[in-house]
mmCIF file of C-alpha atoms and ligand atoms in Angstrom:
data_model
loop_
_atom_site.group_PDB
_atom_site.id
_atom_site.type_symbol
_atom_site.label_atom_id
_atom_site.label_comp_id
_atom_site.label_asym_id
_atom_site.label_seq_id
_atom_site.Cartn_x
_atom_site.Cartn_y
_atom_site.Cartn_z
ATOM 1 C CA UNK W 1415 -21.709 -4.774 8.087
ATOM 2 C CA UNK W 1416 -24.325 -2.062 10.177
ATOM 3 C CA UNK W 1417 -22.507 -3.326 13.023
ATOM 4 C CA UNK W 1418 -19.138 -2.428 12.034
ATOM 5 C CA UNK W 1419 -19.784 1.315 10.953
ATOM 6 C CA UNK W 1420 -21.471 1.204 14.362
ATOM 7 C CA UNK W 1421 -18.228 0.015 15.819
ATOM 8 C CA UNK W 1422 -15.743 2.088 13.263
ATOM 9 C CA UNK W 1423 -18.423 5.281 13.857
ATOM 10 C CA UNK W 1424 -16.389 7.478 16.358
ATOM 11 C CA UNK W 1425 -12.737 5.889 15.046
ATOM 12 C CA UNK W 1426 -10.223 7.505 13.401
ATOM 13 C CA UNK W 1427 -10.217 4.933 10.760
ATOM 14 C CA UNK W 1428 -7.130 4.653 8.171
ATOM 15 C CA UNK W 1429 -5.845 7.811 7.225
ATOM 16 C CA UNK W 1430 -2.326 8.567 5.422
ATOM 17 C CA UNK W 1431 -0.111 7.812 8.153
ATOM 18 C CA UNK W 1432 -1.947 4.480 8.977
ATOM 19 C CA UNK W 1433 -1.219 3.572 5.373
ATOM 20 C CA UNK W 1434 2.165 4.669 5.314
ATOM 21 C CA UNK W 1435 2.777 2.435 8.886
ATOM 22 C CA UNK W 1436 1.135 -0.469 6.535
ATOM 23 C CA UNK W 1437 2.989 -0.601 3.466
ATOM 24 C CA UNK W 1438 5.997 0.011 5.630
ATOM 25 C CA UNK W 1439 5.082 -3.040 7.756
ATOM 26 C CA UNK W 1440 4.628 -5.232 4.140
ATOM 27 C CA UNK W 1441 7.814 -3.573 3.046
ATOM 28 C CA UNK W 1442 9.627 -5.225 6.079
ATOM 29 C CA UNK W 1443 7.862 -8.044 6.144
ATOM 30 C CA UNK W 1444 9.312 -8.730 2.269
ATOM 31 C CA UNK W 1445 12.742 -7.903 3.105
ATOM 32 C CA UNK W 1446 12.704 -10.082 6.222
ATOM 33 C CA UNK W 1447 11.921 -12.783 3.617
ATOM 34 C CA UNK W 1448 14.017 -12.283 0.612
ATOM 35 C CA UNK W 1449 16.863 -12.083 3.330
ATOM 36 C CA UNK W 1450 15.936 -14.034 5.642
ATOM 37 C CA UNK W 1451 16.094 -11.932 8.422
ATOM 38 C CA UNK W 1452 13.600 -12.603 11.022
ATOM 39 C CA UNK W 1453 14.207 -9.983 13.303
ATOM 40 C CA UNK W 1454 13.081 -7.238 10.358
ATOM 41 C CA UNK W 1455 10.266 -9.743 9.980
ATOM 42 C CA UNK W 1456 9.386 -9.711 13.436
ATOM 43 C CA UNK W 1457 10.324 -5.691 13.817
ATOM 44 C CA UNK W 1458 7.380 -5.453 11.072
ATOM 45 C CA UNK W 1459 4.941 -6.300 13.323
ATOM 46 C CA UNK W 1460 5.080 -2.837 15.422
ATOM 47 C CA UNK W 1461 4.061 -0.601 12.632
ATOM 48 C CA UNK W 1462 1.660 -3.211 11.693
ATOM 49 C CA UNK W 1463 -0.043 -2.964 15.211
ATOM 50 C CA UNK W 1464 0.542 1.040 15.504
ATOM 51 C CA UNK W 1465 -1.609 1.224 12.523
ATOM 52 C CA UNK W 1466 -4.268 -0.911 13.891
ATOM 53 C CA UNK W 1467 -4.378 1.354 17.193
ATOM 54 C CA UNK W 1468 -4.424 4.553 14.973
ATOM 55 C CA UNK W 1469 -7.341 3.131 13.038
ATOM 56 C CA UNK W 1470 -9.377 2.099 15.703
ATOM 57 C CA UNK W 1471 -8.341 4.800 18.301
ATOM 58 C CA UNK W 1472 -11.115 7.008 19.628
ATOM 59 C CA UNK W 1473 -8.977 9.815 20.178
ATOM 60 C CA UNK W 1474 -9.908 11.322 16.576
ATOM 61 C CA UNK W 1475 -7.718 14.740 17.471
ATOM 62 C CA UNK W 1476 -4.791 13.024 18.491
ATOM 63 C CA UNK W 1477 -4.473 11.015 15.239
ATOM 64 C CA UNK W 1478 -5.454 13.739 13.096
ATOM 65 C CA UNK W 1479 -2.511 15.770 14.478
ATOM 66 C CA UNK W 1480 -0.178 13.269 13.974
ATOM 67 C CA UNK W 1481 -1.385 12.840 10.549
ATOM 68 C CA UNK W 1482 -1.011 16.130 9.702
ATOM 69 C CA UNK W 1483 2.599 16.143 11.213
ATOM 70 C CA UNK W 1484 3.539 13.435 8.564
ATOM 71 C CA UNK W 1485 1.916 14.899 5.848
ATOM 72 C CA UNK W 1486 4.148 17.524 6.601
ATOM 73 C CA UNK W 1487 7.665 15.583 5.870
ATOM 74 C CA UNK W 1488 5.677 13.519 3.562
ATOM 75 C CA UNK W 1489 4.420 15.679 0.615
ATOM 76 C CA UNK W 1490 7.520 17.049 -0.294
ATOM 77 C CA UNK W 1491 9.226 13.877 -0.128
ATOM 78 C CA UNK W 1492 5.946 12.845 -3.059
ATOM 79 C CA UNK W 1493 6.670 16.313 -4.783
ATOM 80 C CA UNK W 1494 10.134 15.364 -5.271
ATOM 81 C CA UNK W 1495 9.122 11.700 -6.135
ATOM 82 C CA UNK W 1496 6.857 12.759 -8.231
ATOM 83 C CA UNK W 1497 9.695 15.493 -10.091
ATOM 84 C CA UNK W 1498 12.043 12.360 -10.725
ATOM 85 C CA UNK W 1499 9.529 10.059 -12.386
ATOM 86 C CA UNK W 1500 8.335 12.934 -14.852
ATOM 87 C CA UNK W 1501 11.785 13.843 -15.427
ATOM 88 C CA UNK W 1502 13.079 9.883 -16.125
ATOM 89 C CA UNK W 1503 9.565 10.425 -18.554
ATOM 90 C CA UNK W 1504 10.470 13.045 -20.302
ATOM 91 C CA UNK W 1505 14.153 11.903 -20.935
ATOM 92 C CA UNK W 1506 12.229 8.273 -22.406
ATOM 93 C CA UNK W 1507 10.314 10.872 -24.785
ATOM 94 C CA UNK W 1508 12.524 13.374 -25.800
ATOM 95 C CA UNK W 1509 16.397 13.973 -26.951
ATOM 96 C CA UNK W 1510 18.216 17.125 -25.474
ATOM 97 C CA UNK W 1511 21.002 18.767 -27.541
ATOM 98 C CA UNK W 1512 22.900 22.136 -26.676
ATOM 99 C CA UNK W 1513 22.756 24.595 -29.102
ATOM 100 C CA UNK W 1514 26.643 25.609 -30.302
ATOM 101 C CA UNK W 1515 25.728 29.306 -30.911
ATOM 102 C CA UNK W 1516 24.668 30.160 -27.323
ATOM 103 C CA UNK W 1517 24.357 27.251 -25.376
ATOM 104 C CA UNK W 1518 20.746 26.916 -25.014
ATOM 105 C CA UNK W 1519 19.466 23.429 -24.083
ATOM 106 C CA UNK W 1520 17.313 22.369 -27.006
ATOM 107 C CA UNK W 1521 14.703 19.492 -26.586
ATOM 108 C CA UNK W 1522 13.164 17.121 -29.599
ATOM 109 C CA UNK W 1523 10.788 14.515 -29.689
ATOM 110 C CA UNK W 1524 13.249 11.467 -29.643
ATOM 111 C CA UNK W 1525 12.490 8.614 -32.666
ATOM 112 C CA UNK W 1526 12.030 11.431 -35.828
ATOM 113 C CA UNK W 1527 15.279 10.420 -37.648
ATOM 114 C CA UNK W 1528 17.089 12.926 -38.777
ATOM 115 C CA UNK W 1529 16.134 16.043 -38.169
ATOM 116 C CA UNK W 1530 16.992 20.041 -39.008
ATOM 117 C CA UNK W 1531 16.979 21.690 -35.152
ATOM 118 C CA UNK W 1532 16.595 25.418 -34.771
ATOM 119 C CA UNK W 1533 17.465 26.970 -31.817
ATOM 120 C CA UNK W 1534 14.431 29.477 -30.745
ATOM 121 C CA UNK W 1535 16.891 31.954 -29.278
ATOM 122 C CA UNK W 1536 19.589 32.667 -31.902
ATOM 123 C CA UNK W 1537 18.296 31.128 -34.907
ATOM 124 C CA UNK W 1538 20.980 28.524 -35.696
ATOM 125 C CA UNK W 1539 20.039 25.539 -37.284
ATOM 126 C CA UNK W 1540 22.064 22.334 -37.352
ATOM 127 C CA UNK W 1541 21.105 18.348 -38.052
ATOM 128 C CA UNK W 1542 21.203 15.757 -35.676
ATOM 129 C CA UNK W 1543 19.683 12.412 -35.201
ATOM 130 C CA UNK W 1544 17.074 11.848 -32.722
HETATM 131 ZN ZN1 LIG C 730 21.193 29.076 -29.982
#
């Protein structure tokens, strides 16, 4: 084990992009073999060996760089990712109604039966199942 933190010591190790290159190889690798497809299974190989060079590259700059340059497309592509799956959440957990009087979109905790709703803005109340 000493002898491999010896050897990983001045490496870049795995970093986000090296994962990314990983899953993306397993990703391929899967689809290649629910298809049948080879080629993709073969094509899987090159991010699996571009994430073994990055790993175990010396050149620690270099890979940070190009780290940083996908965390750059990358987070916002999460952020929005992330968005959906509390939105899909939120839609599991609660009921949305528009309010009659002034159109304000009204939310309820879904699963209470029937229920009186008043709308915070203009005060009307009306009943609706959630
Ligand atoms: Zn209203």
């Amino acid at each position: 084990m000493d002898r491999f933190k010896k050897f990983m010591e001045d490496r870049t190790g795995v970093d986000h992009l090296s994962l990314a290159l990983l899953i993306l190889s397993i990703v391929l690798v899967l689809i290649g073999m629910v298809f049948r497809w080879s080629m993709v299974r073969f094509l899987s190989l090159i991010p699996l060996v571009l994430c073994y060079y990055r790993a175990f590259s010396k050149n620690k700059l270099k890979r940070h760089q190009e780290n940083i340059l996908f965390l750059k497309y990358w987070y916002p592509i999460q952020t929005k990712m992330m968005n959906k799956y509390r939105h899909l959440k939120a839609r599991r957990q609660y009921k949305y109604f528009k309010c009659k009087e002034c159109g304000q979109q009204l939310r309820v905790p879904r699963k209470k039966g029937k229920i009186e709703i008043t709308c915070p803005k203009c005060r009307h109340t009306f009943i609706k199942k959630t």
